[in-house]
PDB file of C-alpha atoms in Angstrom:
ATOM      1  CA  MET A   1      79.897 -14.364 -34.337  1.00 57.00           C
ATOM      2  CA  THR A   2      76.551 -16.827 -34.109  1.00 61.00           C
ATOM      3  CA  THR A   3      74.678 -17.016 -31.139  1.00 55.00           C
ATOM      4  CA  THR A   4      75.833 -20.715 -30.927  1.00 55.00           C
ATOM      5  CA  HIS A   5      79.475 -19.388 -30.733  1.00 53.00           C
ATOM      6  CA  PHE A   6      78.473 -16.365 -28.348  1.00 48.00           C
ATOM      7  CA  PHE A   7      77.570 -18.831 -25.225  1.00 50.00           C
ATOM      8  CA  LEU A   8      80.239 -21.293 -26.207  1.00 48.00           C
ATOM      9  CA  PHE A   9      83.084 -18.152 -25.386  1.00 49.00           C
ATOM     10  CA  ILE A  10      80.742 -17.326 -22.528  1.00 52.00           C
ATOM     11  CA  THR A  11      81.243 -20.955 -21.250  1.00 56.00           C
ATOM     12  CA  ILE A  12      83.898 -21.314 -21.603  1.00 54.00           C
ATOM     13  CA  LEU A  13      85.151 -17.707 -20.086  1.00 49.00           C
ATOM     14  CA  LEU A  14      83.019 -18.808 -16.813  1.00 52.00           C
ATOM     15  CA  HIS A  15      84.574 -22.223 -16.249  1.00 53.00           C
ATOM     16  CA  SER A  16      88.084 -20.428 -16.653  1.00 52.00           C
ATOM     17  CA  CYS A  17      87.288 -17.757 -14.359  1.00 50.00           C
ATOM     18  CA  HIS A  18      85.833 -20.262 -12.254  1.00 49.00           C
ATOM     19  CA  SER A  19      89.307 -22.271 -12.089  1.00 47.00           C
ATOM     20  CA  LEU A  20      91.557 -19.414 -12.084  1.00 48.00           C
ATOM     21  CA  THR A  21      89.173 -18.091  -8.309  1.00 49.00           C
ATOM     22  CA  GLY A  22      90.172 -22.025  -6.565  1.00 50.00           C
ATOM     23  CA  ALA A  23      86.522 -22.228  -6.797  1.00 49.00           C
ATOM     24  CA  ASP A  24      86.624 -25.746  -6.894  1.00 51.00           C
ATOM     25  CA  ASP A  25      88.456 -25.840  -3.310  1.00 58.00           C
ATOM     26  CA  PHE A  26      86.548 -27.119  -0.464  1.00 56.00           C
ATOM     27  CA  VAL A  27      86.806 -24.118   1.717  1.00 57.00           C
ATOM     28  CA  ARG A  28      85.898 -20.438   0.678  1.00 60.00           C
ATOM     29  CA  SER A  29      85.341 -16.857   2.971  1.00 60.00           C
ATOM     30  CA  ILE A  30      81.948 -16.413   3.375  1.00 57.00           C
ATOM     31  CA  ASP A  31      79.988 -12.958   4.823  1.00 67.00           C
ATOM     32  CA  TRP A  32      79.748 -13.133   8.647  1.00 60.00           C
ATOM     33  CA  SER A  33      76.250 -11.365   7.946  1.00 67.00           C
ATOM     34  CA  LEU A  34      74.785 -14.185   5.605  1.00 66.00           C
ATOM     35  CA  LEU A  35      75.232 -16.385   9.283  1.00 61.00           C
ATOM     36  CA  GLY A  36      73.483 -13.587  11.426  1.00 61.00           C
ATOM     37  CA  LEU A  37      76.442 -12.554  13.125  1.00 60.00           C
ATOM     38  CA  ASN A  38      78.806  -9.472  13.352  1.00 63.00           C
ATOM     39  CA  LYS A  39      82.158  -9.765  13.929  1.00 68.00           C
ATOM     40  CA  GLU A  40      81.979  -8.426  17.886  1.00 77.00           C
ATOM     41  CA  GLU A  41      83.336 -11.298  20.026  1.00 80.00           C
ATOM     42  CA  LYS A  42      82.034 -11.220  23.783  1.00 83.00           C
ATOM     43  CA  VAL A  43      83.450 -13.152  26.506  1.00 87.00           C
ATOM     44  CA  SER A  44      81.554 -14.892  28.949  1.00 89.00           C
ATOM     45  CA  HIS A  45      82.289 -16.744  32.693  1.00 93.00           C
ATOM     46  CA  LEU A  46      79.650 -19.824  33.523  1.00 93.00           C
ATOM     47  CA  LYS A  47      79.931 -21.383  36.658  1.00 96.00           C
ATOM     48  CA  PHE A  48      78.331 -24.283  37.608  1.00 95.00           C
ATOM     49  CA  TYR A  49      78.778 -27.603  39.604  1.00 97.00           C
ATOM     50  CA  TRP A  50      79.448 -31.114  37.363  1.00 93.00           C
ATOM     51  CA  HIS A  51      77.615 -34.086  39.644  1.00 96.00           C
ATOM     52  CA  ASP A  52      78.876 -37.657  38.327  1.00 87.00           C
ATOM     53  CA  ILE A  53      76.509 -40.021  39.828  1.00 87.00           C
ATOM     54  CA  VAL A  54      78.375 -43.472  39.102  1.00 81.00           C
ATOM     55  CA  SER A  55      76.181 -45.350  42.360  1.00 90.00           C
ATOM     56  CA  GLY A  56      72.457 -46.210  42.972  1.00 89.00           C
ATOM     57  CA  LYS A  57      69.315 -46.914  41.344  1.00 93.00           C
ATOM     58  CA  ASN A  58      69.610 -44.085  38.801  1.00 93.00           C
ATOM     59  CA  PRO A  59      73.377 -43.146  38.064  1.00 89.00           C
ATOM     60  CA  THR A  60      74.056 -40.801  35.611  1.00 80.00           C
ATOM     61  CA  SER A  61      77.531 -41.771  34.892  1.00 79.00           C
ATOM     62  CA  ILE A  62      77.177 -45.710  33.542  1.00 59.00           C
ATOM     63  CA  GLU A  63      80.452 -47.765  32.880  1.00 67.00           C
ATOM     64  CA  VAL A  64      80.056 -48.898  28.742  1.00 60.00           C
ATOM     65  CA  ILE A  65      83.717 -50.565  28.622  1.00 60.00           C
ATOM     66  CA  GLY A  66      85.455 -52.459  31.960  1.00 64.00           C
ATOM     67  CA  ALA A  67      89.038 -51.320  32.486  1.00 59.00           C
ATOM     68  CA  THR A  68      91.518 -54.314  31.310  1.00 66.00           C
ATOM     69  CA  ASN A  69      93.051 -55.132  34.808  1.00 64.00           C
ATOM     70  CA  LYS A  70      95.654 -57.613  33.406  1.00 58.00           C
ATOM     71  CA  ILE A  71      97.793 -53.898  32.001  1.00 57.00           C
ATOM     72  CA  ASN A  72      96.924 -52.060  35.326  1.00 53.00           C
ATOM     73  CA  THR A  73      95.113 -52.250  38.292  1.00 63.00           C
ATOM     74  CA  THR A  74      95.691 -48.596  39.669  1.00 64.00           C
ATOM     75  CA  THR A  75      94.904 -46.122  36.958  1.00 63.00           C
ATOM     76  CA  PHE A  76      91.665 -48.554  35.487  1.00 69.00           C
ATOM     77  CA  PHE A  77      93.454 -48.176  31.913  1.00 66.00           C
ATOM     78  CA  GLY A  78      90.673 -48.239  29.589  1.00 62.00           C
ATOM     79  CA  LEU A  79      87.919 -47.627  31.880  1.00 72.00           C
ATOM     80  CA  THR A  80      85.327 -45.634  29.759  1.00 79.00           C
ATOM     81  CA  ARG A  81      81.892 -44.104  31.267  1.00 76.00           C
ATOM     82  CA  MET A  82      78.864 -42.392  29.400  1.00 89.00           C
ATOM     83  CA  LEU A  83      77.995 -39.643  31.473  1.00 94.00           C
ATOM     84  CA  ASP A  84      74.131 -37.327  31.401  1.00 92.00           C
ATOM     85  CA  ASN A  85      75.043 -35.501  34.443  1.00 91.00           C
ATOM     86  CA  PRO A  86      73.289 -32.638  36.510  1.00 97.00           C
ATOM     87  CA  LEU A  87      74.874 -29.263  35.620  1.00 96.00           C
ATOM     88  CA  THR A  88      73.762 -26.919  39.200  1.00 96.00           C
ATOM     89  CA  LEU A  89      74.188 -23.268  39.984  1.00 94.00           C
ATOM     90  CA  GLY A  90      75.774 -24.965  43.988  1.00 96.00           C
ATOM     91  CA  PRO A  91      77.271 -27.983  44.900  1.00 97.00           C
ATOM     92  CA  ASN A  92      74.252 -29.336  45.929  1.00 96.00           C
ATOM     93  CA  LEU A  93      72.745 -32.131  44.226  1.00 95.00           C
ATOM     94  CA  SER A  94      68.805 -29.517  45.348  1.00 96.00           C
ATOM     95  CA  SER A  95      70.568 -26.856  44.116  1.00 96.00           C
ATOM     96  CA  LYS A  96      69.179 -24.881  40.357  1.00 96.00           C
ATOM     97  CA  LEU A  97      69.573 -27.269  37.501  1.00 96.00           C
ATOM     98  CA  VAL A  98      70.764 -25.433  34.452  1.00 96.00           C
ATOM     99  CA  GLY A  99      72.234 -27.830  32.202  1.00 96.00           C
ATOM    100  CA  ARG A 100      73.381 -31.511  31.791  1.00 97.00           C
ATOM    101  CA  ALA A 101      77.026 -32.710  30.763  1.00 96.00           C
ATOM    102  CA  GLN A 102      76.338 -35.391  27.921  1.00 95.00           C
ATOM    103  CA  GLY A 103      79.472 -37.356  26.372  1.00 94.00           C
ATOM    104  CA  PHE A 104      81.776 -39.836  27.813  1.00 90.00           C
ATOM    105  CA  TYR A 105      85.098 -39.921  29.949  1.00 78.00           C
ATOM    106  CA  SER A 106      87.783 -42.651  29.717  1.00 76.00           C
ATOM    107  CA  SER A 107      91.069 -43.588  31.710  1.00 75.00           C
ATOM    108  CA  THR A 108      93.856 -42.954  28.841  1.00 68.00           C
ATOM    109  CA  SER A 109      97.132 -43.622  31.053  1.00 68.00           C
ATOM    110  CA  GLN A 110      98.912 -46.371  32.225  1.00 68.00           C
ATOM    111  CA  THR A 111     100.919 -44.534  34.820  1.00 70.00           C
ATOM    112  CA  GLU A 112      98.535 -41.666  35.743  1.00 78.00           C
ATOM    113  CA  ALA A 113      95.084 -41.074  36.888  1.00 74.00           C
ATOM    114  CA  ASP A 114      94.099 -39.020  33.399  1.00 78.00           C
ATOM    115  CA  LEU A 115      91.336 -39.190  31.686  1.00 77.00           C
ATOM    116  CA  LEU A 116      89.883 -37.984  27.974  1.00 79.00           C
ATOM    117  CA  MET A 117      86.762 -36.130  28.745  1.00 90.00           C
ATOM    118  CA  ALA A 118      84.426 -35.618  25.676  1.00 92.00           C
ATOM    119  CA  MET A 119      81.162 -33.574  26.515  1.00 96.00           C
ATOM    120  CA  ASN A 120      78.911 -31.386  25.431  1.00 96.00           C
ATOM    121  CA  PHE A 121      76.914 -29.087  28.489  1.00 97.00           C
ATOM    122  CA  ALA A 122      73.431 -28.736  27.224  1.00 97.00           C
ATOM    123  CA  PHE A 123      71.923 -25.721  28.985  1.00 96.00           C
ATOM    124  CA  ILE A 124      68.179 -25.757  29.764  1.00 96.00           C
ATOM    125  CA  ASP A 125      68.076 -22.299  31.710  1.00 90.00           C
ATOM    126  CA  GLY A 126      67.508 -18.654  30.785  1.00 90.00           C
ATOM    127  CA  LYS A 127      68.646 -17.516  27.488  1.00 90.00           C
ATOM    128  CA  TYR A 128      71.189 -20.167  27.261  1.00 93.00           C
ATOM    129  CA  ASN A 129      68.345 -22.539  27.024  1.00 96.00           C
ATOM    130  CA  GLY A 130      68.584 -24.866  24.175  1.00 96.00           C
ATOM    131  CA  SER A 131      72.621 -23.844  23.555  1.00 95.00           C
ATOM    132  CA  SER A 132      75.678 -26.048  24.396  1.00 96.00           C
ATOM    133  CA  ILE A 133      79.240 -26.054  25.127  1.00 96.00           C
ATOM    134  CA  THR A 134      81.548 -28.433  24.056  1.00 97.00           C
ATOM    135  CA  VAL A 135      84.627 -29.736  26.063  1.00 97.00           C
ATOM    136  CA  LEU A 136      87.454 -32.344  25.152  1.00 94.00           C
ATOM    137  CA  GLY A 137      90.557 -32.665  26.421  1.00 92.00           C
ATOM    138  CA  ARG A 138      92.926 -34.340  29.147  1.00 87.00           C
ATOM    139  CA  ASN A 139      91.739 -34.348  32.963  1.00 87.00           C
ATOM    140  CA  PRO A 140      94.747 -35.609  35.214  1.00 84.00           C
ATOM    141  CA  ILE A 141      92.273 -36.060  37.998  1.00 79.00           C
ATOM    142  CA  PHE A 142      94.504 -35.459  40.857  1.00 81.00           C
ATOM    143  CA  ASN A 143      95.377 -32.001  40.184  1.00 89.00           C
ATOM    144  CA  LYS A 144      93.885 -29.566  42.020  1.00 93.00           C
ATOM    145  CA  VAL A 145      93.128 -27.682  39.354  1.00 95.00           C
ATOM    146  CA  ARG A 146      92.993 -28.862  35.632  1.00 93.00           C
ATOM    147  CA  GLU A 147      92.257 -26.923  32.303  1.00 96.00           C
ATOM    148  CA  MET A 148      90.726 -28.566  29.127  1.00 96.00           C
ATOM    149  CA  PRO A 149      90.046 -26.810  25.973  1.00 96.00           C
ATOM    150  CA  VAL A 150      86.285 -25.467  24.671  1.00 96.00           C
ATOM    151  CA  ILE A 151      85.762 -26.537  21.122  1.00 95.00           C
ATOM    152  CA  GLY A 152      83.113 -25.259  20.121  1.00 95.00           C
ATOM    153  CA  GLY A 153      78.866 -24.426  20.547  1.00 96.00           C
ATOM    154  CA  SER A 154      76.016 -24.638  19.526  1.00 95.00           C
ATOM    155  CA  GLY A 155      73.015 -21.595  19.819  1.00 94.00           C
ATOM    156  CA  PHE A 156      74.339 -18.804  21.786  1.00 91.00           C
ATOM    157  CA  PHE A 157      77.552 -19.992  21.633  1.00 93.00           C
ATOM    158  CA  ARG A 158      77.843 -20.615  18.225  1.00 90.00           C
ATOM    159  CA  PHE A 159      81.681 -20.498  17.021  1.00 88.00           C
ATOM    160  CA  ALA A 160      82.776 -20.896  20.708  1.00 93.00           C
ATOM    161  CA  ARG A 161      86.405 -21.299  21.838  1.00 92.00           C
ATOM    162  CA  GLY A 162      87.588 -20.991  25.213  1.00 94.00           C
ATOM    163  CA  TYR A 163      88.566 -22.950  28.194  1.00 94.00           C
ATOM    164  CA  VAL A 164      87.461 -24.631  31.414  1.00 96.00           C
ATOM    165  CA  GLN A 165      89.299 -25.201  34.847  1.00 96.00           C
ATOM    166  CA  LEU A 166      87.655 -27.255  37.109  1.00 95.00           C
ATOM    167  CA  ASN A 167      88.495 -28.343  40.411  1.00 95.00           C
ATOM    168  CA  THR A 168      87.028 -31.488  42.853  1.00 94.00           C
ATOM    169  CA  TYR A 169      84.659 -30.159  45.212  1.00 97.00           C
ATOM    170  CA  SER A 170      83.990 -33.673  46.887  1.00 95.00           C
ATOM    171  CA  VAL A 171      84.007 -37.238  45.776  1.00 91.00           C
ATOM    172  CA  ASN A 172      81.966 -40.321  48.436  1.00 94.00           C
ATOM    173  CA  LEU A 173      84.858 -42.778  49.060  1.00 91.00           C
ATOM    174  CA  LYS A 174      82.321 -45.393  49.451  1.00 94.00           C
ATOM    175  CA  THR A 175      80.303 -44.729  46.337  1.00 93.00           C
ATOM    176  CA  ASN A 176      82.827 -42.997  44.008  1.00 87.00           C
ATOM    177  CA  ASP A 177      80.123 -39.999  43.278  1.00 91.00           C
ATOM    178  CA  ALA A 178      81.754 -36.941  42.380  1.00 91.00           C
ATOM    179  CA  ILE A 179      80.946 -33.099  42.162  1.00 96.00           C
ATOM    180  CA  VAL A 180      83.429 -30.992  40.266  1.00 94.00           C
ATOM    181  CA  GLU A 181      83.280 -27.115  39.783  1.00 96.00           C
ATOM    182  CA  TYR A 182      83.195 -25.837  36.428  1.00 95.00           C
ATOM    183  CA  ASN A 183      84.665 -22.374  35.346  1.00 95.00           C
ATOM    184  CA  VAL A 184      83.890 -21.762  31.449  1.00 94.00           C
ATOM    185  CA  TYR A 185      85.673 -19.239  29.702  1.00 93.00           C
ATOM    186  CA  VAL A 186      84.399 -18.636  26.595  1.00 92.00           C
ATOM    187  CA  ILE A 187      84.597 -16.258  23.149  1.00 89.00           C
ATOM    188  CA  HIS A 188      81.765 -15.973  21.423  1.00 85.00           C
ATOM    189  CA  TYR A 189      79.927 -14.153  19.228  1.00 77.00           C
TER     190      TYR A 189
END
């Protein structure tokens, strides 16, 4: 066998093995250690207060799409707000700032006061500084306790999953500013 034939044989053999292993697929298994992870999971509970400030000279939640009043005036169907809300340790806005909730919420029901919420909890304090937890889910705002899924995270919370439970701490009926207590239960590496 000549050198040319040998290289041709090796090339065909490698291509055949490549096709047989399914390496052309866009999904493959990886070694956890390549990502700097081990398989030991941790569970963390975080508690903080979310301040939705819609009034005043410096609101942290602004309307980007108004409700369509022709359809429903009781649920504000279609209303969408972009937010950059403070997250504090206690219910007072002057309490220690631990992060910001950045994202949006929209009124998604024509019959109930339900919100679709998509946001990142971007932490700025302690060992969580620079890390985030991502939440996406339905928030029926008049229920005493609501639950939404944690769908991911970054930094300390890379590969996070879990859920948040939230309940309204207070609402100012004149300004519509709200404070909501969040309890986050997250599994991460």
